Coordinates of C-alpha atoms and ligand atoms in Angstrom, one line a residue:
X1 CA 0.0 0.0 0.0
X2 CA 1.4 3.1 -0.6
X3 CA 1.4 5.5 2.4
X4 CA 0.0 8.9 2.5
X5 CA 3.4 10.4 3.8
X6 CA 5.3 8.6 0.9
X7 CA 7.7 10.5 -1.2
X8 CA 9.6 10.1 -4.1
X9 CA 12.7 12.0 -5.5
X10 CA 12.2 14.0 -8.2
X11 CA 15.3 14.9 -10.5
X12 CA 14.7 17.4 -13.5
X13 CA 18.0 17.1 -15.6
X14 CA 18.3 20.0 -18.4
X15 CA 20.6 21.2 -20.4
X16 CA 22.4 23.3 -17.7
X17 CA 20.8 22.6 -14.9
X18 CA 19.9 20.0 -12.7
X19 CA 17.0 20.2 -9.9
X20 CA 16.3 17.6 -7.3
X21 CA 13.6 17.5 -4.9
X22 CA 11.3 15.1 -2.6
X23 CA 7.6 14.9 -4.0
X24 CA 4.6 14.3 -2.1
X25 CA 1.1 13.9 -3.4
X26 CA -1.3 16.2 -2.7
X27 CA -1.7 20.1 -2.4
X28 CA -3.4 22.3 -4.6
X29 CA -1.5 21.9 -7.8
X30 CA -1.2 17.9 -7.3
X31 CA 2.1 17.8 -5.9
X32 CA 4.2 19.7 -3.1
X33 CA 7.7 19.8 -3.8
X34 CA 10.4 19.5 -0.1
X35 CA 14.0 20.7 0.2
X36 CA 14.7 22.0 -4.0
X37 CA 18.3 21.7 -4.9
X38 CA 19.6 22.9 -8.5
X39 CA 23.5 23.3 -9.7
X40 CA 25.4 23.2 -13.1
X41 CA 25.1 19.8 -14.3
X42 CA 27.9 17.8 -15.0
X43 CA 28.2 16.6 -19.0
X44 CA 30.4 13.9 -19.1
X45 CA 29.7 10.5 -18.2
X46 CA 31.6 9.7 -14.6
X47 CA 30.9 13.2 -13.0
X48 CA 27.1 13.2 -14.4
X49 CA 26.6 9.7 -12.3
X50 CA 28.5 10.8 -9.3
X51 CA 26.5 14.3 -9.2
X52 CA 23.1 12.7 -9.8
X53 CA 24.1 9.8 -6.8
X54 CA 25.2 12.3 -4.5
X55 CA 22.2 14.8 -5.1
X56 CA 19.6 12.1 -4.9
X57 CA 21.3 11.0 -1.1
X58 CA 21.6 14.3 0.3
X59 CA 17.6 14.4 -0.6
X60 CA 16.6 11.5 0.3
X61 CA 14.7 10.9 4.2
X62 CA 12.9 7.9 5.4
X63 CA 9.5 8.6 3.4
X64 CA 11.1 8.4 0.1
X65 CA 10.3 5.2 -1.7
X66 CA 11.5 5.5 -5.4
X67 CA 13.4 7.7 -7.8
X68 CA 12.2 9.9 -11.2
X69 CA 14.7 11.2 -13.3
X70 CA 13.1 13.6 -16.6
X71 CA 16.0 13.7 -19.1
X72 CA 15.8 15.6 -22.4
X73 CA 16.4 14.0 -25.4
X74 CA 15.3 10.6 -27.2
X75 CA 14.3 8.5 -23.8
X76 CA 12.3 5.0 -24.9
X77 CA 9.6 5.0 -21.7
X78 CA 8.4 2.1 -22.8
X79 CA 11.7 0.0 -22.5
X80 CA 13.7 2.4 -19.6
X81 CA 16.4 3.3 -22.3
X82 CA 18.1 6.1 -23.3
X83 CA 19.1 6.9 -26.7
X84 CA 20.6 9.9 -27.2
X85 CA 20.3 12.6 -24.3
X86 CA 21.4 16.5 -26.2
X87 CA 24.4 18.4 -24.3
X88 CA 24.5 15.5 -21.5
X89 CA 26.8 12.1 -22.2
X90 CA 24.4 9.0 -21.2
X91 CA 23.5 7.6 -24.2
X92 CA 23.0 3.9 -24.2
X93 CA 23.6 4.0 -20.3
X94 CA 21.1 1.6 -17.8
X95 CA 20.4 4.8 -15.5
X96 CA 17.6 3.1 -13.9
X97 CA 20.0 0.0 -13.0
X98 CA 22.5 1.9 -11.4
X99 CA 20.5 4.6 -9.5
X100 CA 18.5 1.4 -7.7
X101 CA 22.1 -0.7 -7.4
X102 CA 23.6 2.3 -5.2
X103 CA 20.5 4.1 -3.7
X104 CA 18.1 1.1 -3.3
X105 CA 15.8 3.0 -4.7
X106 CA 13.8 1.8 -7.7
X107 CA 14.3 4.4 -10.3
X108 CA 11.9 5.3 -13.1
X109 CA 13.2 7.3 -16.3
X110 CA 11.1 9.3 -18.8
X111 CA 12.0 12.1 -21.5
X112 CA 11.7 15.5 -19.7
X113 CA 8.7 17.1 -21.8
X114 CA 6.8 13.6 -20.0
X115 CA 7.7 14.6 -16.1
X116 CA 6.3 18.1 -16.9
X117 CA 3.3 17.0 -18.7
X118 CA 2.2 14.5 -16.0
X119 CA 2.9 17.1 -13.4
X120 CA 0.5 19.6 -15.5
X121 CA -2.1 17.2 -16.1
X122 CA -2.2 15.9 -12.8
X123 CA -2.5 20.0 -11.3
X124 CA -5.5 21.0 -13.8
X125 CA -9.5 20.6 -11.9
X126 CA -10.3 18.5 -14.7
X127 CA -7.0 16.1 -14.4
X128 CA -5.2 14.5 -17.2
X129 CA -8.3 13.1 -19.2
X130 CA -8.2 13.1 -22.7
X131 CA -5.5 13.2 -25.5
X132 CA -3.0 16.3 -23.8
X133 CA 0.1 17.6 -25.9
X134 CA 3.2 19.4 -24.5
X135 CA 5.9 21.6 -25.7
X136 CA 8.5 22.7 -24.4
X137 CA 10.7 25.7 -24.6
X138 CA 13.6 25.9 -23.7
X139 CA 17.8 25.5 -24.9
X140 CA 15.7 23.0 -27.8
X141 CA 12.0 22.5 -28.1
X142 CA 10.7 19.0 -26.8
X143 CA 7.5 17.5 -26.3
X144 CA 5.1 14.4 -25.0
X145 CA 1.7 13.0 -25.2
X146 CA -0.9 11.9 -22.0
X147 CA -3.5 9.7 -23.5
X148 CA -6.1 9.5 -20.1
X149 CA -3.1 10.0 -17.9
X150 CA -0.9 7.4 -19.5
X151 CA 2.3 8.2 -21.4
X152 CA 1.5 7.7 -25.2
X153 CA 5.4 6.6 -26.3
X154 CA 4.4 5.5 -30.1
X155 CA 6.8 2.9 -31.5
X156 CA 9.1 4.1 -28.0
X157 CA 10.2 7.8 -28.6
X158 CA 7.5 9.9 -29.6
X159 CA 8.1 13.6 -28.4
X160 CA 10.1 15.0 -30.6
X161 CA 8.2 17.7 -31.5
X162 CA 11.3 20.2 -32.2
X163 CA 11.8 18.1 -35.2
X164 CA 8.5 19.4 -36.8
X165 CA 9.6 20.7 -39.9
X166 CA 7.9 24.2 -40.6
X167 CA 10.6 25.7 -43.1
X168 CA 11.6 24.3 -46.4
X169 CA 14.8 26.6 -46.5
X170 CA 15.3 26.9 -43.1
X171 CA 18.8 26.6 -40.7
X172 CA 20.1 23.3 -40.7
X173 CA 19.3 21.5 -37.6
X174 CA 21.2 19.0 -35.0
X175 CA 18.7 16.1 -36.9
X176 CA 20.5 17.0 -40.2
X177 CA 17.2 18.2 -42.2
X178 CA 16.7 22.2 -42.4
X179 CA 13.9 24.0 -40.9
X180 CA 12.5 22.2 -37.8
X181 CA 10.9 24.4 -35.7
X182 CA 13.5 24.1 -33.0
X183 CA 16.1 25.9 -35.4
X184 CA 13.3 29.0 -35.2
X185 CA 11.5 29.1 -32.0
X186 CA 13.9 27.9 -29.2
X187 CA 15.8 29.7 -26.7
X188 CA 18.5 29.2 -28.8
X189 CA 16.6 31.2 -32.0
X190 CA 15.2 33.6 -29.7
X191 CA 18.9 34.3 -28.9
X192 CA 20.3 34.4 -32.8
X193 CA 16.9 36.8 -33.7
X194 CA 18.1 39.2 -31.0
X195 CA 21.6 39.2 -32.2
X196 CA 19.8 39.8 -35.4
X197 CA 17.5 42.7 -34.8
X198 CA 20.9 44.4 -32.9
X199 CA 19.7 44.7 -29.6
X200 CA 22.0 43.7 -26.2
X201 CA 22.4 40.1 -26.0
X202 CA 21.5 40.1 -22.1
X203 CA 18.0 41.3 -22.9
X204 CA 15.1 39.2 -21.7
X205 CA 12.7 38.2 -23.5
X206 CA 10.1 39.4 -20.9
X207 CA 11.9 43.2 -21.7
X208 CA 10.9 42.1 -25.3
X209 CA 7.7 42.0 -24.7
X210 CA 7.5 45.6 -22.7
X211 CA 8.6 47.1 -25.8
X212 CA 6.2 45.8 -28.4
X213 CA 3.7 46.4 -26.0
X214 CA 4.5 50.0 -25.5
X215 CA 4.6 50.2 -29.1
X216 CA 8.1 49.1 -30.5
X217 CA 7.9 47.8 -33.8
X218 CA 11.2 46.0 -34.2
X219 CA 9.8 44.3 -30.8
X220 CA 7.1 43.3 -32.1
X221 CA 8.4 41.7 -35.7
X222 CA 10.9 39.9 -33.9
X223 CA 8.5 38.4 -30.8
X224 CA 6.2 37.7 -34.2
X225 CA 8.8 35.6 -36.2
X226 CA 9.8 34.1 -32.9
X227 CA 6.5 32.9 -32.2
X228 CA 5.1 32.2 -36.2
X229 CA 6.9 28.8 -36.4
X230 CA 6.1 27.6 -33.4
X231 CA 2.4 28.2 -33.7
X232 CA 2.5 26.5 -37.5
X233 CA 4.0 23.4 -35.6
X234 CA 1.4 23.4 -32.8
X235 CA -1.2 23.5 -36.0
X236 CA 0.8 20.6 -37.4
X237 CA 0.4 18.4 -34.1
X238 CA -3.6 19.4 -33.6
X239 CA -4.1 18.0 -37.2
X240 CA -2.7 14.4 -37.0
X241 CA -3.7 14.4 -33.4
X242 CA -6.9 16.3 -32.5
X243 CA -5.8 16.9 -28.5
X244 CA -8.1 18.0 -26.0
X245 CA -5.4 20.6 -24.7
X246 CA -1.6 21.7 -25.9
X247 CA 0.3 23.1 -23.3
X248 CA 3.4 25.3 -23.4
X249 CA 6.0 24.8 -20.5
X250 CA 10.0 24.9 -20.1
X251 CA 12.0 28.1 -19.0
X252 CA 10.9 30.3 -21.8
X253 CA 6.8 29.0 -21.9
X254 CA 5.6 32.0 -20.6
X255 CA 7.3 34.2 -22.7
X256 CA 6.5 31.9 -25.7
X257 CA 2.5 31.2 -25.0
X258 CA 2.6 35.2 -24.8
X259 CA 3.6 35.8 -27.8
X260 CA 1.4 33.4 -29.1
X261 CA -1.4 35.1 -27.9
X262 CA -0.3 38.7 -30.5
X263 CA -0.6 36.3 -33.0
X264 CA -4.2 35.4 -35.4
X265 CA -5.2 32.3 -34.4
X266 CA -6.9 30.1 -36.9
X267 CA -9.9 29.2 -36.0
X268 CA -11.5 26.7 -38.0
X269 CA -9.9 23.7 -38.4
X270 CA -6.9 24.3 -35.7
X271 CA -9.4 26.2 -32.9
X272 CA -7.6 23.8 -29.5
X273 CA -6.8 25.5 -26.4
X274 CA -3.4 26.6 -25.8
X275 CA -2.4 27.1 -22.1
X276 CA 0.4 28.1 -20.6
X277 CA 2.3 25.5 -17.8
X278 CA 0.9 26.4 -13.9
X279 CA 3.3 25.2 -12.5
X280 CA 6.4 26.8 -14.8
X281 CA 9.6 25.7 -14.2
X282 CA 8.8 23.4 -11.3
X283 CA 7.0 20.8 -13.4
X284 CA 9.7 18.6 -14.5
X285 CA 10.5 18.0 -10.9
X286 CA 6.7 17.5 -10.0
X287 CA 6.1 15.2 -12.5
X288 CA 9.3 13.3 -12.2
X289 CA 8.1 12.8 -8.1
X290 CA 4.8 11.8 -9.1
X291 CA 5.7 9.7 -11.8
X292 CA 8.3 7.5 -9.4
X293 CA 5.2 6.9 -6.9
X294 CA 2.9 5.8 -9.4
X295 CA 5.6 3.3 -10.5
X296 CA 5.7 2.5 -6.8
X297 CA 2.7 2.0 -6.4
X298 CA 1.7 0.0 -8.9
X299 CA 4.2 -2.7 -8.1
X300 CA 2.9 -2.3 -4.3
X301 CA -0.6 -3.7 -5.6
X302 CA 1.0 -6.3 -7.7
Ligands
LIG401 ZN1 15.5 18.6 -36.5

């Protein structure tokens, strides 16, 4: 049976970052998070498994029973494997192995997009029914799918929703075709269209969107081809899927889903609520808590 005072520890590995906290059930948005950590992650192979060990410890307490660990990149759900993992070196590694072998903790791994989007379901009133979609903002774009709560993996990696091509002659991206929409409307675009448009590179994209609001035109243009892509691939998903809900989350979802919202929706064929994350940044961690008690759990009633 699992305990109402159980926990689990909840790891959200990015691209720079890495956030560890214990998750309970419960609260108003579905999940309280205990005793957040965050530091530069480590990149390489040895010092990535000795940070993650050491940060997972130094959480831990009595009431935690398992282990979530959201990583970005091509993570098979389905069959616990990673096959490629962007900036961080873990490819082809049996995480879930060696996290139980030296914590004793059983350790559940899903794509990072997935954490979030279970956390997000799991916080809205009318809870994760439906088919849900997620992207993600951030260094890259990524993605996931909740079909009535449950992960929807396709053939094992489906998600990859920065790989939506929405540019015949766009940049070359890290996939080797030109013109996904991660080459356009990531964190990483956001920062070549500033460069671009000859403004500071420090700027935030939040000061971005003070300007075009108090009239700046340059603003404006660049929040709008910033955002144009991103809204075509969104179109993209809600015609071969039909969700119920897309959500936009990551580091840079507010900013994105607000300059969505300058831009003329369709609203016809493509008319699905868009909603920005509630729980922001935090969700990754949430969901990865949440998704390591389910696990639990379910092997509890077994
Ligand atoms: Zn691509």
């Amino acid at each position: 049976m699992l305990r109402v005072a159980d926990t689990a520890i909840g790891v959200d590995v990015g691209g720079t970052r890495i956030r560890v906290a214990r998750i309970a059930r419960g609260g108003s948005l579905g999940g309280t998070l205990q005793d957040r950590v965050s530091e530069p992650v480590q990149q390489d192979r040895d010092g990535f498994s000795a940070q993650i060990i050491r940060l997972i410890n130094a959480a831990r307490n009595d009431s935690c029973r398992a282990v979530g660990i959201g990583i970005p990149g091509r993570i098979d759900g389905a069959a616990q494997t990673i096959e490629s993992a962007g900036y961080i070196d873990v490819a082809g590694m049996d995480l879930p192995t060696m996290i139980a072998r030296e914590t004793g903790l059983p350790t559940r791994i899903e794509n990072d997009a997935m954490m979030a989007l279970v956390a997000e379901g799991n916080a809205r009133p009318e809870g994760a029914t439906g088919l849900i979609m997620m992207l993600t903002v951030g260094t890259g774009i990524g993605g996931a799918t909740l079909e009535n709560g449950t992960p929807w993996y396709g053939g094992g990696i489906s998600g990859q929703f920065g790989h939506i091509v929405v540019s015949a002659d766009g940049p070359l991206c890290n996939c080797g075709r030109v013109g996904c929409v991660e080459t356009l409307s990531s964190g990483t675009a956001l920062g070549q269209l500033i460069t671009k448009a000859g403004l500071p590179d420090t700027i935030r994209a939040e000061e971005i969107h003070a300007r075009a609001l108090a009239g700046d035109d340059a603003a404006s243009d660049l929040l709008n081809e910033w955002a144009r892509p991103f809204l075509r691939a969104i179109e993209t998903l809600i015609s071969v899927a039909d969700p119920r809900l897309v959500i936009i989350g990551g580091g840079l979802g507010v900013d994105m889903t607000r300059a969505l919202e300058r831009l003329p929706r369709q609203d016809k064929w493509f008319n699905v609520p868009i909603e920005m994350a509630l729980l922001g940044d935090d969700a990754g961690v949430i969901g990865a808590g949440l998704c390591a008690l389910s696990a639990h759990a379910a092997t509890q009633s077994e």
